[in-house]
Amino acid sequence: MSKKRAVILHTSIIFSFILVSLRLADLMIIDHKRLTKKAQQQHIKVEDIQVRRGTIFDRRGRELALNLELESLYCDPEALTADKEDIKKLASLVNKEPRRILAKIPDEGRFVWIKRKLAPEIADKVRDLDIEGLGFVTEAKRVYPKGELASHIIGFVGIDNQALEGVELKFDKYLTAKGGKVLLERDASGKTLSSGVNMEAKGNNIVLTIDEVLQRLVEKELDKAMEQWRAAASSAIMMDPYTGEILALANRPAYDPNRGGSVSGFEKRNRAITDCYEPGSTFKIVIGAGSLEEKLVHPNTLFDVSKGGIQVGGRTIRDVHKYGVLTFKEVIQKSSNVGSIMTGIKLGKGNIYRYSKLFGVGDKTGIDLPGEVSGWIHKPERWSGTSLGAISIGQEVAVTPLQMLRAYSAIANGGFLVRPHVVSEIISPDNRIIASFRDNDVQRIISAKTAETFKNILKSVTEEGGTAKSASVDGNLVAGKTGTAQMIDPATKRYSRDKYVSSFVGFVPADKPRLAMIVIVYEPKGQIYGGVVAAPVFREITRQALSYLNVPREDNLGQHALLVLR
């Protein structure tokens, strides 16, 4: 080999080593971070920890909201190998147009959703297409197995399990668990190696105060009333008057939370706590109990209402029927507007307002559901010349159905204002009670004597001569009051001549109440009076509820006592 050729060869070798060294320096020093990250992407897989919402139960452990494991279809655009016929078949299975599927798939990228949470049979058919680039991810779908039942209490979640309404929203931080991401190693073929990491996080379970059977019963009777009176809407709430536990709460129209994202706001409105109305004669509880508490009247105090009307601030307010001289008890029993206004005049503006606030009028009840409104009653300095008369009969004041029920519960339980609630307990995934709402702070607002006296007066309302004979339950005494109020016409801002709210609120058995309940029917057709429209609904619900709860008939108890004495 010539000397010249040897120099060229050595030079080439040295230059090659220099190039290799420079490249190694570039890979190991300059481009180290980028290449390390790329290697990690090839060998390490980042996956989300699946969060499973807690289950919602009724008070007896029946499931009202739970999770189903379903498969969601995704596409890896870079790996996709599908012709027009494949896309057409796929579109047919997932109920989408082919062009909409193609529009979803970007030119580059490695992941895009095609269809979330497929039914198992559809997922199997898609898998049978054997299209390269399609894959499945298991996701939890929130399911409400009872359909419309208690929809305004439970609420619903969106496609990504984000809470949107009801208990699902109010207790979202308890129902969800902390998620996050986990790094998993993959082998050369891309298969995930077992890491021993728990890939699922479970939220806490919620136990409601409602009873599925009572809830279904209330909803069934509301449906009948809606059909019978061709009403625009209706609400009913059943509550334990001593604890504030809501045993049932229903509104019509209702909705199926399984399709909650597609229903209207009119259907989703929880009218029991979000809609205000003028309570009419049911509000006379405030005037009556306040006057008894202040010792301004007693059950036999006489009122001459024979004129059939009374002037207040230049406005004449009349009774539906003409009466003569009535006792205070009869004023409430027959729902005399004239007698109630006379009572209100005795009580006075300041006391009317004070007792209204004591009974919770114009204040939120604090129920553990989203969207509650407060209603209103103006302070006396803002009253007009006619306000004292109007408020005494339940006008110029706005309440929610729940507020009115809570007020009557104070008569039922001996004079205490309770806080209504729908959640009883929060239970951890390992079955520990982490919060309990059974203990309820209560506030005395009237004496036990006043509550007992007014309870006896309310019993007469459902007896012969009262406005709510149709609310009476065979075998058990009922205490309560009817209400019939004109609605405000949104167009004229005046009282409508043909739109009314019919209501009945009461409790049973009257002497030892197990249930307090309010029934509201909005815009009934054919009849308007609470004693005709709402009271029979109360009767049918409580009759069946007492049987379900094994509450004995009071007349049977009386017969049993006689037998023992003999």
XYZ file of C-alpha atoms in Angstrom:
566
model
C 0.000 0.000 0.000
C 1.398 3.384 -0.976
C 2.033 6.046 1.609
C -0.566 8.324 0.003
C -3.331 5.747 0.203
C -2.491 5.018 3.824
C -2.830 8.719 4.742
C -6.229 8.931 3.025
C -7.459 5.790 4.803
C -6.276 6.957 8.225
C -7.759 10.399 7.660
C -11.114 8.875 6.676
C -11.156 6.658 9.745
C -10.299 9.568 12.065
C -12.922 11.793 10.414
C -15.542 9.035 10.768
C -14.750 8.701 14.486
C -15.089 12.471 14.869
C -18.499 12.386 13.163
C -19.660 9.493 15.348
C -18.390 11.280 18.457
C -20.201 14.478 17.503
C -23.395 12.529 16.865
C -23.061 10.747 20.186
C -22.523 14.084 21.901
C -25.623 15.422 20.208
C -27.718 12.414 21.260
C -26.350 12.108 24.778
C -25.982 15.765 25.733
C -27.741 18.220 23.442
C -30.846 16.144 22.500
C -30.891 14.027 25.673
C -34.150 15.340 27.164
C -36.166 15.033 23.954
C -34.979 11.520 23.236
C -35.501 10.388 26.832
C -39.061 11.669 26.689
C -39.629 9.882 23.396
C -38.295 6.641 24.834
C -40.582 7.001 27.824
C -43.532 7.509 25.508
C -42.677 4.250 23.788
C -42.215 2.248 26.986
C -44.431 4.077 29.476
C -48.173 4.564 29.112
C -50.045 7.325 30.943
C -53.579 6.340 31.964
C -56.277 8.146 33.919
C -57.480 6.554 37.131
C -61.143 5.819 36.530
C -63.401 7.628 38.995
C -66.625 5.838 39.927
C -69.358 7.989 41.451
C -70.885 6.692 44.638
C -74.284 5.004 44.591
C -77.410 6.843 45.742
C -79.841 4.804 47.860
C -83.284 5.451 49.308
C -83.746 5.160 53.091
C -84.257 1.379 52.834
C -81.188 0.707 50.709
C -82.821 0.599 47.277
C -80.537 1.814 44.470
C -81.658 5.039 42.789
C -78.430 5.983 40.972
C -75.577 3.639 40.074
C -72.831 3.002 37.501
C -72.672 0.657 34.526
C -69.407 -0.297 32.833
C -69.744 0.511 29.115
C -67.275 0.721 26.255
C -66.506 3.976 24.469
C -65.260 3.903 20.884
C -62.200 5.905 19.841
C -60.070 6.202 16.721
C -56.301 6.418 16.212
C -56.206 8.521 12.993
C -52.625 7.554 12.140
C -53.457 3.856 12.343
C -56.903 4.014 10.739
C -57.380 1.828 7.659
C -61.012 2.101 6.598
C -62.641 2.575 3.231
C -65.956 4.324 2.535
C -67.905 1.094 2.996
C -66.344 0.540 6.425
C -67.208 4.093 7.494
C -70.766 3.642 6.236
C -71.230 0.447 8.278
C -69.710 2.090 11.337
C -71.961 5.146 10.994
C -75.030 2.938 10.834
C -74.084 1.144 14.050
C -73.344 4.286 16.096
C -76.323 6.179 14.643
C -74.303 8.930 13.007
C -73.959 10.141 9.443
C -70.733 9.007 7.671
C -69.716 12.613 6.963
C -70.015 13.463 10.656
C -67.676 10.616 11.571
C -65.152 11.676 8.921
C -65.364 15.255 10.180
C -64.384 14.057 13.656
C -61.172 12.388 12.455
C -58.246 14.843 12.134
C -55.436 14.496 9.620
C -52.914 13.911 12.374
C -53.006 12.908 16.022
C -53.415 9.631 17.842
C -56.802 9.877 19.589
C -60.360 11.077 18.938
C -63.692 9.931 20.386
C -66.158 8.409 17.921
C -69.005 7.447 20.301
C -69.106 7.442 24.083
C -70.642 4.737 26.245
C -72.065 2.320 23.697
C -74.619 -0.326 24.532
C -72.847 -3.726 24.849
C -74.547 -5.207 21.780
C -73.498 -2.211 19.641
C -69.911 -2.400 20.886
C -69.789 -6.096 19.875
C -71.045 -5.307 16.372
C -68.452 -2.532 15.943
C -65.747 -4.928 17.100
C -66.896 -7.451 14.489
C -66.164 -4.896 11.748
C -62.469 -5.426 12.567
C -61.421 -1.957 11.437
C -57.750 -1.207 12.078
C -57.318 1.990 14.121
C -60.519 1.699 16.167
C -60.327 0.891 19.861
C -62.402 0.786 23.029
C -62.019 2.312 26.468
C -64.154 1.130 29.381
C -66.017 3.990 31.061
C -68.620 4.249 33.805
C -72.041 5.452 32.755
C -74.368 6.912 35.365
C -77.690 5.090 35.293
C -80.984 5.837 37.039
C -82.788 2.477 37.161
C -86.127 3.915 38.359
C -86.466 6.344 35.456
C -88.503 9.434 36.369
C -88.852 8.435 40.012
C -87.579 11.208 42.321
C -85.840 12.887 39.387
C -86.079 16.352 40.970
C -84.339 15.049 44.088
C -81.652 12.857 42.518
C -80.764 15.067 39.543
C -78.401 13.793 36.840
C -74.897 14.011 35.372
C -73.530 14.752 31.899
C -71.638 12.524 29.459
C -68.389 13.030 31.414
C -70.182 12.347 34.714
C -70.142 16.049 35.587
C -72.915 16.830 38.092
C -75.722 19.012 36.751
C -78.793 18.821 39.013
C -80.190 17.644 42.349
C -78.306 15.613 44.945
C -75.809 14.691 42.222
C -74.825 18.369 42.086
C -75.249 19.363 45.734
C -73.167 16.430 47.022
C -70.824 16.110 44.055
C -67.670 16.499 46.175
C -68.752 13.467 48.233
C -70.006 11.323 45.353
C -66.807 11.741 43.342
C -63.351 10.574 44.296
C -59.986 12.135 43.589
C -58.783 10.872 40.238
C -55.387 11.538 38.680
C -52.997 9.742 36.357
C -50.747 6.708 36.698
C -47.638 5.638 34.703
C -47.678 2.051 33.401
C -44.768 0.231 31.714
C -45.233 -1.433 28.329
C -43.290 -4.243 26.708
C -41.831 -4.174 23.189
C -45.166 -5.172 21.661
C -46.997 -2.343 23.473
C -48.763 -4.515 26.037
C -49.202 -3.016 29.486
C -47.182 -4.709 32.217
C -48.960 -5.332 35.521
C -48.086 -2.684 38.083
C -50.296 -3.561 41.025
C -51.744 -0.043 40.951
C -55.446 0.326 41.723
C -56.843 1.829 38.517
C -60.182 2.775 40.052
C -61.186 5.410 42.625
C -64.640 5.146 44.204
C -66.736 7.962 45.588
C -68.850 7.894 48.718
C -72.381 6.540 48.748
C -75.377 8.696 49.651
C -78.411 7.477 51.618
C -81.496 9.610 51.085
C -84.346 10.203 53.511
C -86.944 9.410 50.859
C -88.733 6.083 50.623
C -89.108 4.664 47.112
C -92.584 3.270 47.830
C -93.886 6.551 49.253
C -92.247 8.470 46.413
C -93.904 6.250 43.803
C -97.238 6.602 45.581
C -97.032 10.406 45.602
C -96.070 10.515 41.924
C -98.894 8.161 40.932
C -101.542 10.310 42.638
C -100.080 13.517 41.204
C -100.324 12.002 37.720
C -103.996 11.244 38.335
C -104.650 14.801 39.517
C -102.848 16.268 36.512
C -105.043 14.239 34.180
C -108.285 14.842 36.069
C -107.897 18.609 36.319
C -105.870 19.123 33.120
C -103.450 21.119 35.235
C -100.364 22.971 34.053
C -98.183 21.631 36.877
C -98.292 20.187 40.382
C -96.095 19.514 43.413
C -96.321 17.415 46.552
C -93.966 17.011 49.506
C -94.233 14.493 52.333
C -92.140 15.111 55.445
C -91.600 13.806 58.946
C -92.751 16.878 60.918
C -90.443 16.121 63.865
C -87.153 15.537 62.048
C -87.564 17.409 58.760
C -86.761 14.229 56.795
C -88.308 14.435 53.332
C -90.063 11.118 52.713
C -91.185 12.026 49.196
C -90.955 15.060 46.944
C -92.432 15.159 43.455
C -93.240 17.625 40.720
C -95.180 17.361 37.511
C -94.065 17.606 34.777
C -91.090 15.377 35.569
C -88.252 13.955 33.460
C -86.109 10.872 33.030
C -82.597 11.666 34.345
C -81.202 9.033 31.975
C -81.834 11.594 29.226
C -81.465 14.674 31.424
C -79.397 16.602 28.900
C -82.204 16.609 26.340
C -85.170 17.716 28.478
C -86.507 21.243 28.844
C -86.033 23.561 31.771
C -89.796 23.486 32.369
C -89.595 19.754 33.088
C -86.434 20.001 35.183
C -87.754 22.741 37.492
C -88.048 21.577 41.082
C -91.177 23.623 41.757
C -91.392 22.442 45.346
C -88.441 24.690 46.207
C -87.913 26.985 43.189
C -91.409 28.343 42.455
C -93.111 30.936 44.623
C -96.864 31.333 44.821
C -99.338 33.281 46.924
C -100.537 30.745 49.493
C -104.063 32.050 49.985
C -105.940 30.641 52.948
C -103.196 28.209 53.991
C -101.353 31.324 55.186
C -104.054 31.889 57.831
C -102.004 29.590 60.060
C -99.627 32.522 60.673
C -102.394 34.971 61.614
C -104.245 32.379 63.679
C -101.309 30.942 65.620
C -99.843 34.413 66.197
C -103.129 35.697 67.632
C -103.429 32.674 69.928
C -99.833 33.066 71.084
C -100.416 36.750 71.858
C -103.629 35.822 73.702
C -105.668 38.123 71.478
C -108.151 35.344 70.697
C -109.170 31.922 71.934
C -111.088 29.211 70.049
C -114.476 30.605 71.146
C -113.806 34.295 70.470
C -116.764 35.609 68.420
C -116.540 37.450 65.094
C -119.563 39.016 63.412
C -118.990 38.393 59.693
C -122.663 38.675 58.732
C -122.051 41.533 56.283
C -120.118 39.132 54.104
C -117.413 41.678 53.402
C -114.935 44.046 55.015
C -113.286 47.224 53.774
C -109.525 47.596 54.085
C -107.808 50.632 52.574
C -110.774 51.360 50.310
C -110.934 47.782 49.013
C -113.767 45.412 49.904
C -112.772 41.811 50.551
C -115.603 39.273 50.693
C -116.272 35.762 51.867
C -117.196 33.083 49.353
C -120.289 32.339 51.450
C -122.189 34.591 53.855
C -121.976 33.625 57.509
C -123.408 35.127 60.653
C -121.451 35.181 63.883
C -118.504 32.758 63.901
C -116.160 31.624 66.624
C -112.447 31.923 65.906
C -112.367 28.161 65.456
C -115.137 28.434 62.838
C -113.328 31.294 61.092
C -110.480 28.885 60.353
C -112.736 25.894 59.769
C -114.837 27.673 57.150
C -111.916 29.796 55.903
C -113.726 33.107 56.393
C -111.743 35.915 54.796
C -113.653 38.524 56.764
C -112.986 36.793 60.086
C -109.303 36.307 59.209
C -108.877 39.983 58.386
C -110.568 40.931 61.655
C -108.077 38.644 63.395
C -105.219 40.216 61.452
C -106.316 43.694 62.528
C -106.191 42.519 66.147
C -102.707 41.092 65.646
C -101.386 44.214 63.899
C -98.808 44.819 61.185
C -95.722 44.365 63.345
C -96.829 41.055 64.816
C -98.043 39.736 61.461
C -94.592 40.356 60.029
C -92.838 38.965 63.130
C -94.802 35.711 63.147
C -94.423 35.370 59.392
C -90.659 35.408 59.834
C -90.860 33.036 62.820
C -92.726 30.552 60.611
C -90.007 30.918 57.957
C -91.868 33.018 55.389
C -89.491 34.826 53.054
C -86.483 32.755 54.157
C -84.899 29.695 52.619
C -85.532 26.504 54.560
C -81.934 25.378 54.076
C -82.873 22.148 52.324
C -79.881 20.288 50.895
C -80.912 20.686 47.257
C -79.742 23.305 44.744
C -81.919 26.145 43.504
C -84.054 26.931 46.548
C -85.577 30.424 46.555
C -86.624 32.466 49.570
C -89.996 33.899 48.629
C -90.841 37.245 50.208
C -92.927 39.319 52.559
C -92.344 43.071 52.676
C -91.543 44.846 55.907
C -94.568 46.729 57.374
C -93.171 50.134 56.387
C -93.561 49.104 52.752
C -97.172 47.947 53.110
C -99.938 49.805 51.309
C -103.323 50.642 52.791
C -104.710 47.304 51.640
C -101.736 45.155 52.635
C -102.908 44.234 56.108
C -106.127 42.772 54.722
C -104.436 41.109 51.758
C -101.657 39.486 53.800
C -104.152 38.247 56.400
C -105.684 36.040 53.698
C -102.426 35.011 52.019
C -102.025 37.625 49.308
C -99.114 40.068 48.816
C -96.835 37.349 50.174
C -94.915 34.665 48.283
C -93.854 31.266 49.597
C -92.548 27.984 48.255
C -94.505 24.770 48.868
C -91.725 23.590 51.187
C -91.933 26.759 53.296
C -95.648 26.237 53.799
C -95.180 22.585 54.736
C -92.511 23.513 57.275
C -94.868 26.060 58.859
C -97.598 23.424 59.318
C -95.050 20.962 60.674
C -94.428 23.434 63.496
C -98.066 22.989 64.540
C -97.792 19.204 64.160
C -94.632 18.825 66.274
C -95.585 21.096 69.147
C -94.153 24.455 68.074
C -90.713 23.805 66.544
C -89.363 24.963 63.176
C -87.296 22.156 61.618
C -84.832 22.113 58.737
C -86.023 19.931 55.866
C -83.406 17.633 54.329
C -83.190 14.834 51.765
C -79.813 13.262 52.653
C -79.595 11.024 55.690
C -76.029 9.669 55.586
C -72.819 9.712 53.589
C -71.059 6.333 53.602
C -67.476 5.690 52.487
C -66.552 2.928 49.989
C -65.396 0.783 52.935
C -68.827 1.201 54.541
C -67.967 3.769 57.220
C -70.468 6.534 58.046
C -68.540 9.750 57.411
C -71.481 12.123 57.883
C -74.944 11.767 59.371
C -77.781 14.269 59.190
C -80.263 12.505 61.437
C -79.792 14.976 64.284
C -81.599 18.157 63.396
C -81.394 21.517 65.141
C -84.854 22.863 65.828
C -86.094 26.243 66.975
C -89.158 26.815 69.127
C -91.346 29.475 67.538
C -94.625 29.106 69.456
C -95.599 27.496 72.740
C -96.720 23.882 72.943
C -100.109 25.131 74.191
C -100.638 27.334 71.129
C -99.579 24.502 68.806
C -101.995 22.086 70.491
C -104.886 24.575 70.406
C -104.374 25.380 66.739
C -103.943 21.680 65.914
C -107.421 21.032 67.296
C -108.779 23.912 65.219
C -107.157 22.462 62.079
C -108.782 19.093 62.796
C -112.191 20.754 62.448
C -111.302 21.840 58.886
C -111.491 18.201 57.713
C -114.648 17.439 59.680
C -118.278 18.115 58.808
C -118.719 21.828 58.172
C -115.074 22.377 57.223
C -113.653 23.257 53.804
C -111.614 20.046 53.546
C -113.976 17.207 54.389
C -112.588 15.479 51.290
C -109.131 15.324 52.959
C -110.361 13.153 55.820
C -108.878 9.656 56.050
C -111.051 6.770 57.189
C -109.838 5.616 60.605
C -107.421 8.490 61.325
C -107.911 12.160 62.189
C -106.470 14.713 59.764
C -105.522 18.307 60.571
C -104.954 20.757 57.766
C -106.074 23.725 55.703
C -107.178 24.404 52.152
C -105.911 27.203 49.960
C -107.225 28.765 46.757
C -105.262 31.692 45.336
C -105.360 33.663 42.115
C -102.183 33.659 40.055
C -100.559 36.790 38.688
C -100.966 37.146 34.920
C -97.446 37.862 33.557
C -98.917 39.927 30.711
C -101.077 42.306 32.781
C -99.211 42.045 36.130
C -102.655 41.701 37.717
C -104.530 38.800 39.244
C -105.733 36.411 36.575
C -109.454 35.736 36.337
C -109.047 32.111 35.305
C -105.691 30.886 36.657
C -105.551 29.619 40.234
C -103.336 27.656 42.587
C -105.248 25.021 44.558
C -103.603 23.572 47.657
C -104.017 21.538 50.804
C -101.471 21.167 53.579
C -101.886 19.079 56.698
C -100.702 16.198 58.858
C -101.939 12.781 59.982
C -102.692 11.192 62.429
C -103.538 14.593 63.823
C -102.736 13.888 67.488
C -99.520 11.925 66.892
C -98.457 12.907 63.368
C -96.389 10.518 61.267
C -96.679 12.512 58.052
C -97.005 16.156 57.112
C -97.765 16.835 53.468
C -98.596 19.602 51.037
C -100.286 19.173 47.654
C -100.249 22.019 45.108
C -102.083 21.977 41.766
C -101.358 24.831 39.368
C -104.044 26.067 36.967
C -106.641 23.297 37.367
C -109.504 23.291 34.856
C -113.127 22.801 35.866
C -112.667 23.438 39.588
C -110.388 25.773 41.513
C -110.985 25.230 45.225
C -108.297 23.518 47.289
C -110.925 21.441 49.078
C -112.095 19.995 45.776
C -108.846 19.761 43.785
C -105.963 19.201 46.238
C -107.577 17.752 49.383
C -108.658 14.450 47.738
C -105.085 13.939 46.494
C -103.866 14.347 50.074
C -106.440 11.811 51.242
C -105.514 9.160 48.679
C -101.780 9.499 49.299
C -101.969 9.466 53.098
C -104.523 6.642 53.180
C -102.134 4.352 51.320
C -99.031 5.719 53.069
C -100.406 5.008 56.541
C -101.162 1.454 55.496
C -97.637 1.004 54.097
C -96.111 2.408 57.293
C -98.323 0.154 59.443
C -99.828 3.112 61.286
C -102.836 1.734 63.195
C -106.318 3.131 62.722
C -107.254 5.345 65.625
C -110.809 4.022 65.714
C -109.440 0.455 66.022
C -107.300 1.611 68.902
C -110.384 3.027 70.534
C -112.281 -0.251 70.114
C -109.318 -2.156 71.522
C -109.231 0.128 74.561
C -112.943 -0.487 75.186
C -112.412 -4.246 75.039
C -109.559 -4.008 77.544
C -111.713 -1.948 79.914
C -114.503 -4.495 79.728
